[in-house]
Amino acid sequence: MSQTYRLPQGGRIDRSQPLTVRFNGKALQGYRGDTLASILLANGQHLVGRSFKYHRPRGILSHGSDEPSALLSVNWRAERGPGFTDPNNRASVVEAREGLETRSQNHWPSLEFDLGAVNDLLSPIFVAGFYYKTFMWPRKFWDSVYEPVIRAAAGLGKAPEVPDGDRYSNRHAHCDVLVVGAGPAGLAAALAASKDGAARVILADEGREPGGALLHDLGSTIDGKPASDWVAEAVATLDARENVVVLPRTTAFGYYNHNHVVMVERVADHRVDAAAGLPRERLWQVRAGRVILATGSHERPLVFANNDRPGIMLAESVRVFVNRYAVAPGRRIVFATSGASAYTAALDARRAGIDVTLVDLRLEEDCGPELGELRAVGVEVLTGHTVVDATGRKRVTGLVVAPIGRDGRVGARRTLPCDAVGMSGGWTPAVHLFSQSRGKLRFDVELDAFVPGQSVQAETSAGACRGLYDLAAVVADGFRAGGAEQPVEASASRTGFQPARVLPTDADPAKVRAFIDFQNDVTAKDIKLAVREGFESIEHVKRYTTTGMATDQGKTSNMNALGLVAGLLDKEIPAVGTTTFRPPYTPVTFGALIGPSRDALFEPVRKTALHQWAESQGAAFENVALWKRAWYFPKAGEDMHRAVSRECKAVRETVGIFDASTLGKIEVVGPDAAEFMNRIYTNAWTKLEPGRCRYGLMLREDGYVMDDGVVARLAHDRFHVTTTTGGAARVLQHMEDYLQTEWPELDVFLTSITEQWAVIALQGPKAREVIAPFVSDIDLDPAAFPHMAVRTGYICGVPTRLFRVSFTGELGYEINVPADYAESVWKTLWERGQTLGMVPYGTETMHVLRAEKGYIIVGQETDGTVSPDDLGLGGLVSKVKPDFIGKRSLARPDLVGSGRKQLVGLLGKDPAEVLDEGAQIVATPDQPVPMTMIGHVTSSYHSPNCGRSIAMAMLVDGRSRIGETLYVTTPSGFTTATVCEPVFFEPKGERFNA
Amino acid sequence: MRRFSLTTLVKQAMNAHAGWERQWRNPEPKASYDAVIVGGGGHGLATAYYLAKEHGLTNVAVLERGWIGGGNTGRNTTIVRSNYLYDESAGLYEHAMKLWEGLSQDLNYNVMFSQRGVLMLAHNVHDVQSFKRHIYANRLNGVDNEWLSAEECKAFCPPLTLDPNIRYPVMGGALQRRGGTARHDAVAWGYARGADARGVDIIQNCEVLGLKRNRDGSVAGVETSRGFIGAKRVGVVAAGHTSVVMNRFGLRMPLESFPLQALVSEPVKPVFPCVVMSNAVHAYISQSDKGELVIGAGTDQYVSYSQQGGIHITNHTLDAICELFPQFTRMRMLRSWGGIVDVTPDRSPIIGKTEVSGLYVNCGWGTGGFKATPGSGHVFAHTIATGEPHKINAPFALDRFRTGRLIDEAAAAAVAH
Amino acid sequence: MLVITCPNCGDRPELEFRCGGEAHIARPQTPAELDDGQWGAFLFTRTNPKGVHAERWIHQHGCGRWFNALRDTVSDRLIATYPMGTPRPDAGAGAAPSSPASPTSQP
């Protein structure tokens, strides 16, 4: 029984291109041009899913992106293996193509027979917010029983389980005019806006082809032409204009600040022949001079008992399936409406040979000419009738209607047998993007809807999205919005409706289950309960009942909920509030949002000029800020501990070579450079001789240590500043900030030179011996070139800024060379160094060696709340300078008092045991929790050169506790450690003078 | 107040739920109150509840500009944890945690507090050091927090990738098993119902426009959009709008307000058993009882009251989420929103007295206020009722910005070297 | 994402800029003369207005220059940018109301 419900002719489908999709394993036939929804209907499959809470059988409600019920799991590329399945796809918008495998959701064991439907029987208990009132006793049952059960019941489809097989791309675009929506208003707007050829125009539409509602409008004419011809001409005209980009299958889902509109284009899912590399979706970030919103409107369902039965759909959707897809949703269709537009649907269905009846809530005299037109083709129309029930369970079998008297009394019931229902409760303009743009909505009583009020951004709404429903008015409005008004002739549309909230019924309202939010199973009863319990703002009602919170975000339900609440409270709708619409308009894949920002492109990787060499030596790397730094250089069979021990010893015995290129480097140049340095650093710079270096400490204005590093004065007006690796950008920003905004009178230039100079550190007794043969124009004799001096000259014929500095306590040089030459210099030094026992070492060894000497690392010993004095570096704070950044803060009461943590050394009881970094220190463990903590371990290592473990710590009044034995936490308890000076190796500090 | 229980629920089910009464009244404001709370979010409602329950102060009004719980209470990612580093913070958040653990029963309102565990991932050596410092400090403060190896992290949170080739591979994590999530709206409603039942007036759609003071400078009451309301004591708990309210009172605050964004995915069957946070890559994620993945993003860089940030902020967060959980790229963002968070210079809250006698303030919770709701209300109620801070909130006085005794959790956690 | 008009480079996306917080808070000439309260206020107290806000921005990934901007913190509309050291321009007409009575309570 293939496509039993396919009409013999018509529709915008290509009958020459048949295709097969699978639904729950069953093959269904369709044509190119179909959606999954139209194929399901063509094959008589109305039952397509189970609802969220009650597991009620559900069908297809709509033909578009407002569909709340027909959600399917789709495997888009079964032939390519796993990684192409995702849940919750709206059958109404998925374009059918050969090979799609789809499954219904939220049932067990099967769609037809779902044990979860027991929830439907318990619905008297499972009302809105029931879970707030129970599951509280016994207390322990919440964690072990109730919550796991609730969680297991939640959710719709299954999340993907394996990494995505697809890729996504991202594109930025600028235009003068962005038109969202290519229905009659949008097409007219794009035509007008692009007319003179100057304005760059982008026209985006979520559908597969431009035209919007005109694609299923067989009867209307515009300027004397059939609507479809008008569309074809408009599209051809736009296509021919070089200044226009037309983007079908592109949903504008977010309207952000400053006319930043974000759209997602579906690139590959609809293509059978999609090449493997083709992105699945593309994110468009458009910055538009002006935005024209032509987003149309959504039809409202009617709210009556069992209005959720499969086969009951929106009236306009019936029309779409009949006209656009040539599918009869049923053989016998009853339309139920409170307005005129459904008559058009009924007429079209009748014309397609379907048996039609129409029930109108409006009284005879309130109806327009549509009434006569429909009766004229022999259709029975019942005016002044309400719908009180629907029969059938997995498919509607009849609509129970009854007349309403002038006094509002509901008369005798009558059942209209049918196999499909088209319902219409009126229309709601799609103001989502307007609201996202922060425009203020205005309630229009005539239209019974919110429409755009005051704009906040450069934006105009046109057509149905601002409440115009007559075709001529819509097209004219599009031209106006596009900037070129012109008269439009079009056939008259059937418009106007009487707001219908919950349809009058003779049934006990307590027993009626009339759905407002189809997906979240929210009934009118639930909303009444919420109002009864004091939830009066629509925001409260939404949150208490979950109405409007499902994957359709209330496109079909919001106005019905709002109207119902307003009616219950006897208030005007605006007094109850409207929801502020937030992005996205329809759900957007994470993949599209992140685009290519994955793996290596998640955040940039910075590598030094010497990275490859380190890699070739088998180095392990660690992430430090954005950099990859060589961590240690294991030899065959070595673990980190052994490699680091070997490296540490070698540096102190012979010499080690280390890549220090990641240190931040800033050149401070100009007549006022020294004055600038005086203001930025705690210490004084005026008297530093050119050719000398000094360790500098920098504070934030709040007095806490911000960064440190060695600074060389290259000339009277030129400083070469180094910073920590992670602090480089921050320090330059800090300096620029003060220079430009506080001290613009200072004649100084700041330049980042981190990338320009690579830094090769040679540390160890044999350092001079290694470099001596290659250095020219610099006298390396210790008398001529002492510790903390800097010289410029050449190494291996390459210009160098040669620092004689030490972060290890050994004789050491930091060889700055232009980054392009770094590898060749390094290799030359390496070749010679090997003959002298040189080793390469990484950051871990660097850390151990500096800790042996008690040198701090900003960010390890400090945490943003540490002052210079806390670190024992009070001597670096100038007493003479009247001011520098942070000076005033150092005098605040909390920074001068006792009881601050101070830097000390710690020697654990067991020399073989390395204390945990981050371990806490207490005076005694014999105290109740919470204990008084007096410090913490900041650095801790096994020191091969000391032959034992060493640690540094910040300890309350630590400098007065030298010699005390304290308790330090371990994973299993406590150990003891003795407080000592924070220097463990060669306290005299003479080796670097060698 | 009709008690909530399975019995009453079943009884009402047989009565078509016609017997449920309002969860809180909708009273007209009285001429004066013993105390007025400005701000009907979770913290303000909790303050009123504890004023009534613990201090017998029932002649109290909560004034809310819009609808209760409509601000950050209903806009956060509902994470609850107490594993903060400093003693002061641990004291405050652990106080809150203990209240959370009995809150549903205390309020007779199921706030769905779910102790599913909060796992904070370490991605570099600095993270490891920092987390261990937290863990040890927490242990001595009586706060549960434990170190998990990378493999243990994966066992606890199976969707997590341990791929060593991602940009910042997981090196381990700190797990607070008692941490978790709660149903945010229910917290506001539960406190409102509890406070109302004890006599507190909850007055919605009432904007506070100014402060009236007695001749001696002390608080006399507040001017509102619904007229003058006398008050002996006024407590401002207005989150992102605290500066606005305090400016109307003629006081300036050490606060800046930023948009903070969050988003949820479409609902799916249970796939994510716990809460995962990663400071290094900026992402927080859990799965709601409804099935949505709830994801917290960062703040924009500029002051704004717009409740709308840039999409680049959410995109970057999703970058991080998909880095850690690469199978989620086919999930879809269903809804995104913004809150306005008030941030102090040290990222810790201000709870205490002001320079005006009778005026108290509770603000500056930044991106992490939800988890503190019960504790915050509890100690603020104490402060208002007794005129002096509870020992737990004493360190969080406004005066610390003068003395320099900052409580800088952010600095302690996030400095790269 | 905002579009910010750099006084030197013109309209550029926000990603190129970094915000430096409230403008026109000059560093005291002689901090030592301030008491702790005054110094604390300089460091930390901010206007944080709901309405027009004068703030500092740097065109970090552009010309590298700091400048000031007026922005409405309710609509996020950029009202003006102006060079460092020049006085705050009159916000003028069109700025969002920041008076206490402004209707800010729409749900």
mmCIF file of C-alpha atoms in Angstrom, chain B residues 23 85 115 118 132 167 210-211 268 294 314 345 349 378 417:
data_model
loop_
_atom_site.group_PDB
_atom_site.id
_atom_site.type_symbol
_atom_site.label_atom_id
_atom_site.label_comp_id
_atom_site.label_asym_id
_atom_site.label_seq_id
_atom_site.Cartn_x
_atom_site.Cartn_y
_atom_site.Cartn_z
ATOM 1 C CA GLN B 23 1.221 29.206 47.395
ATOM 2 C CA LEU B 85 39.449 27.485 49.090
ATOM 3 C CA GLN B 115 23.695 15.474 45.086
ATOM 4 C CA VAL B 118 30.398 18.192 40.982
ATOM 5 C CA LYS B 132 45.020 19.854 45.569
ATOM 6 C CA ARG B 167 44.053 20.858 23.105
ATOM 7 C CA GLY B 210 14.354 55.767 47.002
ATOM 8 C CA LEU B 211 15.222 55.658 50.668
ATOM 9 C CA VAL B 268 17.531 13.736 25.565
ATOM 10 C CA VAL B 294 22.379 22.743 30.957
ATOM 11 C CA THR B 314 28.191 31.023 24.046
ATOM 12 C CA PRO B 345 36.596 43.334 42.896
ATOM 13 C CA PRO B 349 29.977 38.631 48.037
ATOM 14 C CA HIS B 378 20.202 32.618 56.754
ATOM 15 C CA HIS B 417 52.549 30.896 35.161
#
